[in-house]
PDB file of C-alpha atoms in Angstrom:
ATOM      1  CA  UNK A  11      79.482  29.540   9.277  1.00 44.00           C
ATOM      2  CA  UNK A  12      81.718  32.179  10.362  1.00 44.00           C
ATOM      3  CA  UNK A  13      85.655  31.820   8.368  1.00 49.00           C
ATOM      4  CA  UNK A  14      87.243  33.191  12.079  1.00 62.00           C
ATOM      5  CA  UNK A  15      87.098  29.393  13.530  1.00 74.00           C
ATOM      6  CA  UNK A  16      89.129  26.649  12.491  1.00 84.00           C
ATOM      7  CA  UNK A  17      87.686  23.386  10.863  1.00 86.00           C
ATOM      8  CA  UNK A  18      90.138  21.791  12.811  1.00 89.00           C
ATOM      9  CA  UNK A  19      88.884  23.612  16.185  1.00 90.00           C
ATOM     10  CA  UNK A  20      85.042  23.140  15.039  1.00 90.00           C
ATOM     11  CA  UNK A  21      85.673  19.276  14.355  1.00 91.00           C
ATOM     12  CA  UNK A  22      87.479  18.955  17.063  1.00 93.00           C
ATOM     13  CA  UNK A  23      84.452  19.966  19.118  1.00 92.00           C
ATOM     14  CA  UNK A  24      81.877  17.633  17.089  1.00 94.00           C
ATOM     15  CA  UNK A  25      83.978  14.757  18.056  1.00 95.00           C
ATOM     16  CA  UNK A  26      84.330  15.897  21.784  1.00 95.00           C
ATOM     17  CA  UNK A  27      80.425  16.860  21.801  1.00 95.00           C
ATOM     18  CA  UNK A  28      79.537  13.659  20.402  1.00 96.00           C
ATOM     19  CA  UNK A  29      81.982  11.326  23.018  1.00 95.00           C
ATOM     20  CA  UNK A  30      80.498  13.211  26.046  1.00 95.00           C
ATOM     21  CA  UNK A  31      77.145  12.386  24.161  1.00 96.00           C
ATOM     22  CA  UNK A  32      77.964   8.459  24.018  1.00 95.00           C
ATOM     23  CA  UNK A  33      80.178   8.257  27.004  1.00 95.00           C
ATOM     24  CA  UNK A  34      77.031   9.821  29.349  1.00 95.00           C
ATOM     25  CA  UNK A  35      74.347   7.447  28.153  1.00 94.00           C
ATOM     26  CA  UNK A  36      76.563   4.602  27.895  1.00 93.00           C
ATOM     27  CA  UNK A  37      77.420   5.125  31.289  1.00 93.00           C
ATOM     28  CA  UNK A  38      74.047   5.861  32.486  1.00 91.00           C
ATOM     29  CA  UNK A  39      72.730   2.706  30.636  1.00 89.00           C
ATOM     30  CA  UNK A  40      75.871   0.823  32.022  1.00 88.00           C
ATOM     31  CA  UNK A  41      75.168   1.763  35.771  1.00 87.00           C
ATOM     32  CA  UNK A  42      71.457   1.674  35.540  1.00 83.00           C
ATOM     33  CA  UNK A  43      71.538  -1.962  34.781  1.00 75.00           C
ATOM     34  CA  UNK A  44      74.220  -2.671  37.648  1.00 79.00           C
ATOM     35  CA  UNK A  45      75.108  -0.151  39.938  1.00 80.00           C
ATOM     36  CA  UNK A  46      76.597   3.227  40.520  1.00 84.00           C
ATOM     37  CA  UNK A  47      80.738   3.005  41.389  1.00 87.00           C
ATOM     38  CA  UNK A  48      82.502   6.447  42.142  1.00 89.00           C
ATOM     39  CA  UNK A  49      84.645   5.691  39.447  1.00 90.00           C
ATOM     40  CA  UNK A  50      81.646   5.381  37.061  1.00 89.00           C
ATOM     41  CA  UNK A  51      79.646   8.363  38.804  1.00 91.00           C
ATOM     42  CA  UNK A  52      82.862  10.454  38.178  1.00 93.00           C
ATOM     43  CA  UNK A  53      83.215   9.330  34.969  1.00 93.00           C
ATOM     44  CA  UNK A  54      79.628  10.370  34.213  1.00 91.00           C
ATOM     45  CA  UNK A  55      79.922  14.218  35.683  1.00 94.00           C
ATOM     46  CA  UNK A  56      83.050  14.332  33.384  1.00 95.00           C
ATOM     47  CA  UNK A  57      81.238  13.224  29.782  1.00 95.00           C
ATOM     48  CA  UNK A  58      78.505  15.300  30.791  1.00 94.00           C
ATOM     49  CA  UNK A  59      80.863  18.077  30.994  1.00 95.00           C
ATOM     50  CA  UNK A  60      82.737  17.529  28.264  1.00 93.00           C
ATOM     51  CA  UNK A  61      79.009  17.522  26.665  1.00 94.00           C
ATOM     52  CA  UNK A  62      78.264  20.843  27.836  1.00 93.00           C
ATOM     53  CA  UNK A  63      81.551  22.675  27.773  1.00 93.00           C
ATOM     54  CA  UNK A  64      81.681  21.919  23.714  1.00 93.00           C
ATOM     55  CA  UNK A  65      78.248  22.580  22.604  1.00 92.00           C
ATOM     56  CA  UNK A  66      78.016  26.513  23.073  1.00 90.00           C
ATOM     57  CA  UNK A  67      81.443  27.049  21.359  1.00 90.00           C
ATOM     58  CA  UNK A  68      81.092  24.445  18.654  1.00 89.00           C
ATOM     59  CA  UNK A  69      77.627  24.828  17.270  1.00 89.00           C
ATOM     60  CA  UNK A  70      76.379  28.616  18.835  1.00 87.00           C
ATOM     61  CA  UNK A  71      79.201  30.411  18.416  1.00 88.00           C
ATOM     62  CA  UNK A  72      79.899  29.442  14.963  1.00 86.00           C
ATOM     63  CA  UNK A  73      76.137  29.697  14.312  1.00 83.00           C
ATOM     64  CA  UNK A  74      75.866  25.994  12.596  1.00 86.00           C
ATOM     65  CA  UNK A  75      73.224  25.456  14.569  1.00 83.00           C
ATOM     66  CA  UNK A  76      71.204  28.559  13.082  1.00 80.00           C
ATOM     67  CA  UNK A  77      71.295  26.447   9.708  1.00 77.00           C
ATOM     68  CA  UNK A  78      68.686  23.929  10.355  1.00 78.00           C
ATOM     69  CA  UNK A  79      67.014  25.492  13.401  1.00 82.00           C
ATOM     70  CA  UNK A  80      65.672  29.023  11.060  1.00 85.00           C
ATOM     71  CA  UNK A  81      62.858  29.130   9.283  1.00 87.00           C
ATOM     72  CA  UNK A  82      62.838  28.343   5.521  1.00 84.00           C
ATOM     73  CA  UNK A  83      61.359  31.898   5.112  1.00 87.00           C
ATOM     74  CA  UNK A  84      64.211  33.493   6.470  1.00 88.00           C
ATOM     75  CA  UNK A  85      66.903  31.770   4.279  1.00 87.00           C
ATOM     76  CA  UNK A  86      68.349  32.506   0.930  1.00 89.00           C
ATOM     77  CA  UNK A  87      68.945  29.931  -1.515  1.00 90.00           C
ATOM     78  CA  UNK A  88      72.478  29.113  -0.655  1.00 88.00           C
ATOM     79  CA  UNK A  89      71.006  28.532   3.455  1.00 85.00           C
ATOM     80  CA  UNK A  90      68.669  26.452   1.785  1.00 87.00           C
ATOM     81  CA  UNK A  91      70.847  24.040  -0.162  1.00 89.00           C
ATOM     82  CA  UNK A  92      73.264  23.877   2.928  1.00 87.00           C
ATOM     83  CA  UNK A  93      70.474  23.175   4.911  1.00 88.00           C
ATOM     84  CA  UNK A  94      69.117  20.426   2.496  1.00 89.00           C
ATOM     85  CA  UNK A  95      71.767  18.405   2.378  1.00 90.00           C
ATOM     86  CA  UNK A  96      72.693  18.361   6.176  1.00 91.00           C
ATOM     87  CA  UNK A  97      69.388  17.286   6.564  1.00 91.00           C
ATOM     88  CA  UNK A  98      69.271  14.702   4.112  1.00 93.00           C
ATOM     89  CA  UNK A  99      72.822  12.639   4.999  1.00 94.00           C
ATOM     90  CA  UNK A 100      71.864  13.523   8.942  1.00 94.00           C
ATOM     91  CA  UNK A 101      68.437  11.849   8.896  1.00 90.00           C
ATOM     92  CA  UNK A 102      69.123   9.029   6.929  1.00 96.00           C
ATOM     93  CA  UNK A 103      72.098   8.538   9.158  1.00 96.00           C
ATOM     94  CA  UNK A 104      70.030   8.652  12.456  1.00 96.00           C
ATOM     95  CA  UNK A 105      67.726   6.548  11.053  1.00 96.00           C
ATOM     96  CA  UNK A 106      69.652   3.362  10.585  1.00 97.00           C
ATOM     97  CA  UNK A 107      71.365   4.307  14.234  1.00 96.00           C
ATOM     98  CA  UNK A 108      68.058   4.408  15.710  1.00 96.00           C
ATOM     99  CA  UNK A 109      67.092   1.654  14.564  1.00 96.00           C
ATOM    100  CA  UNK A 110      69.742  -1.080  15.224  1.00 97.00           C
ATOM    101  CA  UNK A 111      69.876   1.053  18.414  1.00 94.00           C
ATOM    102  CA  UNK A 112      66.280  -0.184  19.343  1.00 93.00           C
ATOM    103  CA  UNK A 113      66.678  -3.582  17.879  1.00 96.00           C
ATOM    104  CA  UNK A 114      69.536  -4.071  20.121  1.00 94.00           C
ATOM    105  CA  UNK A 115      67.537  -3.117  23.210  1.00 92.00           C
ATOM    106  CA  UNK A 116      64.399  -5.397  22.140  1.00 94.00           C
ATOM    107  CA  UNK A 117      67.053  -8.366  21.180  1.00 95.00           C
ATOM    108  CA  UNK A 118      68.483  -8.070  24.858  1.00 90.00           C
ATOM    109  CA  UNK A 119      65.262  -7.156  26.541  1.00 90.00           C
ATOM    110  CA  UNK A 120      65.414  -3.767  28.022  1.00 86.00           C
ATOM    111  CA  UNK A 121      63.798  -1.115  28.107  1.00 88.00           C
ATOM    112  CA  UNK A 122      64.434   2.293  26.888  1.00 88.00           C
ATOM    113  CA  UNK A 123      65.656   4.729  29.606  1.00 91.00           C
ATOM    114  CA  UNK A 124      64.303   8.315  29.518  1.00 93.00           C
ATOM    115  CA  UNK A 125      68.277   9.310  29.035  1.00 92.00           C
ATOM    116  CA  UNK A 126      68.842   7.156  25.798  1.00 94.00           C
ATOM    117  CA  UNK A 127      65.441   8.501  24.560  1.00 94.00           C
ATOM    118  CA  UNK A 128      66.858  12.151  25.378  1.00 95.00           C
ATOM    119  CA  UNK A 129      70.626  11.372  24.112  1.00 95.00           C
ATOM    120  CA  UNK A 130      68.749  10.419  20.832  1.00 96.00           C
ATOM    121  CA  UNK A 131      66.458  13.760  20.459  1.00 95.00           C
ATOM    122  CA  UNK A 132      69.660  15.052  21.316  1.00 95.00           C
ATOM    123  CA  UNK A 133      71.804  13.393  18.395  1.00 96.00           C
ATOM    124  CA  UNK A 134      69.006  14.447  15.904  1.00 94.00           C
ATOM    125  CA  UNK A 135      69.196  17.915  16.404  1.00 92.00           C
ATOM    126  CA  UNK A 136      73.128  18.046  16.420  1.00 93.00           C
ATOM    127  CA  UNK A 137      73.793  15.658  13.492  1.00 94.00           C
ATOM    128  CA  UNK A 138      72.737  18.013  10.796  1.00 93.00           C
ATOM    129  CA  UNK A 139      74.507  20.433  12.109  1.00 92.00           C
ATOM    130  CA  UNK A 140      77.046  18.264  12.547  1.00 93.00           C
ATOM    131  CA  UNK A 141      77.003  17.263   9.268  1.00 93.00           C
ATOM    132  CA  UNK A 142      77.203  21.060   8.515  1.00 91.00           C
ATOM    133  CA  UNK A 143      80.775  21.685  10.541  1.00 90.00           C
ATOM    134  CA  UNK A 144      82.542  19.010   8.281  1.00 89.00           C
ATOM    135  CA  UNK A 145      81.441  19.489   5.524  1.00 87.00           C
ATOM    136  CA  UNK A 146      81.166  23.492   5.470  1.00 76.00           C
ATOM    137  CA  UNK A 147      83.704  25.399   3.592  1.00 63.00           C
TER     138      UNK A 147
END
C-alpha cells in the first residue's frame, strides 16, 4: 500500500464502498418484494454510485486490491503474511455473514435474488482487501 494516501481517506472509502454495497441490495431486495417508488429508484442510482465512484480510488489506486488478487509466486514473504492474514479474518468474517444472511432468507421464505448473490461475490473479494486498508501500516 502506497504511504501517499491517507488511512483516514482510504477508510473513509471502505466505509462509503461498503454503504453503496448494502444500501443497493437492500434497496433492490426492498423494492423487488414491493415495488419501485422514484424516491427508492433514485435512491438506488445514488448507492450504486457511491459504489462505483469509491472503488477505483480506494482499492486500485492504492493497489490493496493487488494483495490478494496476485499470484503467490509473485509475492515476497512480507506480501505473503499481509495477504494471509487479510484472508484469514476476511473469510471467517464472510462466512458467519453469509450464513445468517441465508438463514434469514430461508426463515422468511425468499428466495435469493441474482443481486444479493452478486453483492455477496462482491463483499468476498473486497473484504480482504478491506481488511488490508485498516489494518495496513
Amino acid at each position: 500500500m502506497k504511504t501517499s494516501y491517507s488511512k483516514k481517506r482510504i477508510r473513509t472509502g471502505v466505509v462509503i464502498n461498503y454503504f453503496g454495497l448494502a444500501g443497493s441490495v437492500v434497496i433492490w431486495e426492498f423494492c423487488s418484494n414491493s415495488y419501485w417508488s422514484n424516491t427508492m429508484i433514485i435512491a438506488g442510482i445514488v448507492t450504486i454510485i457511491l459504489l462505483l465512484s469509491s472503488l477505483v480510488p480506494t482499492y486500485f489506486t492504492t493497489r490493496i486490491w493487488h494483495f490478494n488478487h496476485t499470484p503467490v509466486s509473485k509475492m515476497d514473504e512480507r506480501e505473503l503474511q499481509i495477504s494471509s492474514h487479510a484472508l484469514r479474518y476476511a473469510y471467517g468474517i464472510f462466512t458467519i455473514i453469509a450464513l445468517v444472511t441465508f438463514y434469514l432468507y430461508s426463515l422468511a421464505e425468499l428466495q435469493v435474488s441474482v443481486i444479493l448473490a452478486g453483492g455477496m461475490l462482491y463483499f468476498a473479494h473486497i473484504l480482504p482487501a478491506s481488511i488490508i486498508a485498516w489494518t495496513g501500516k
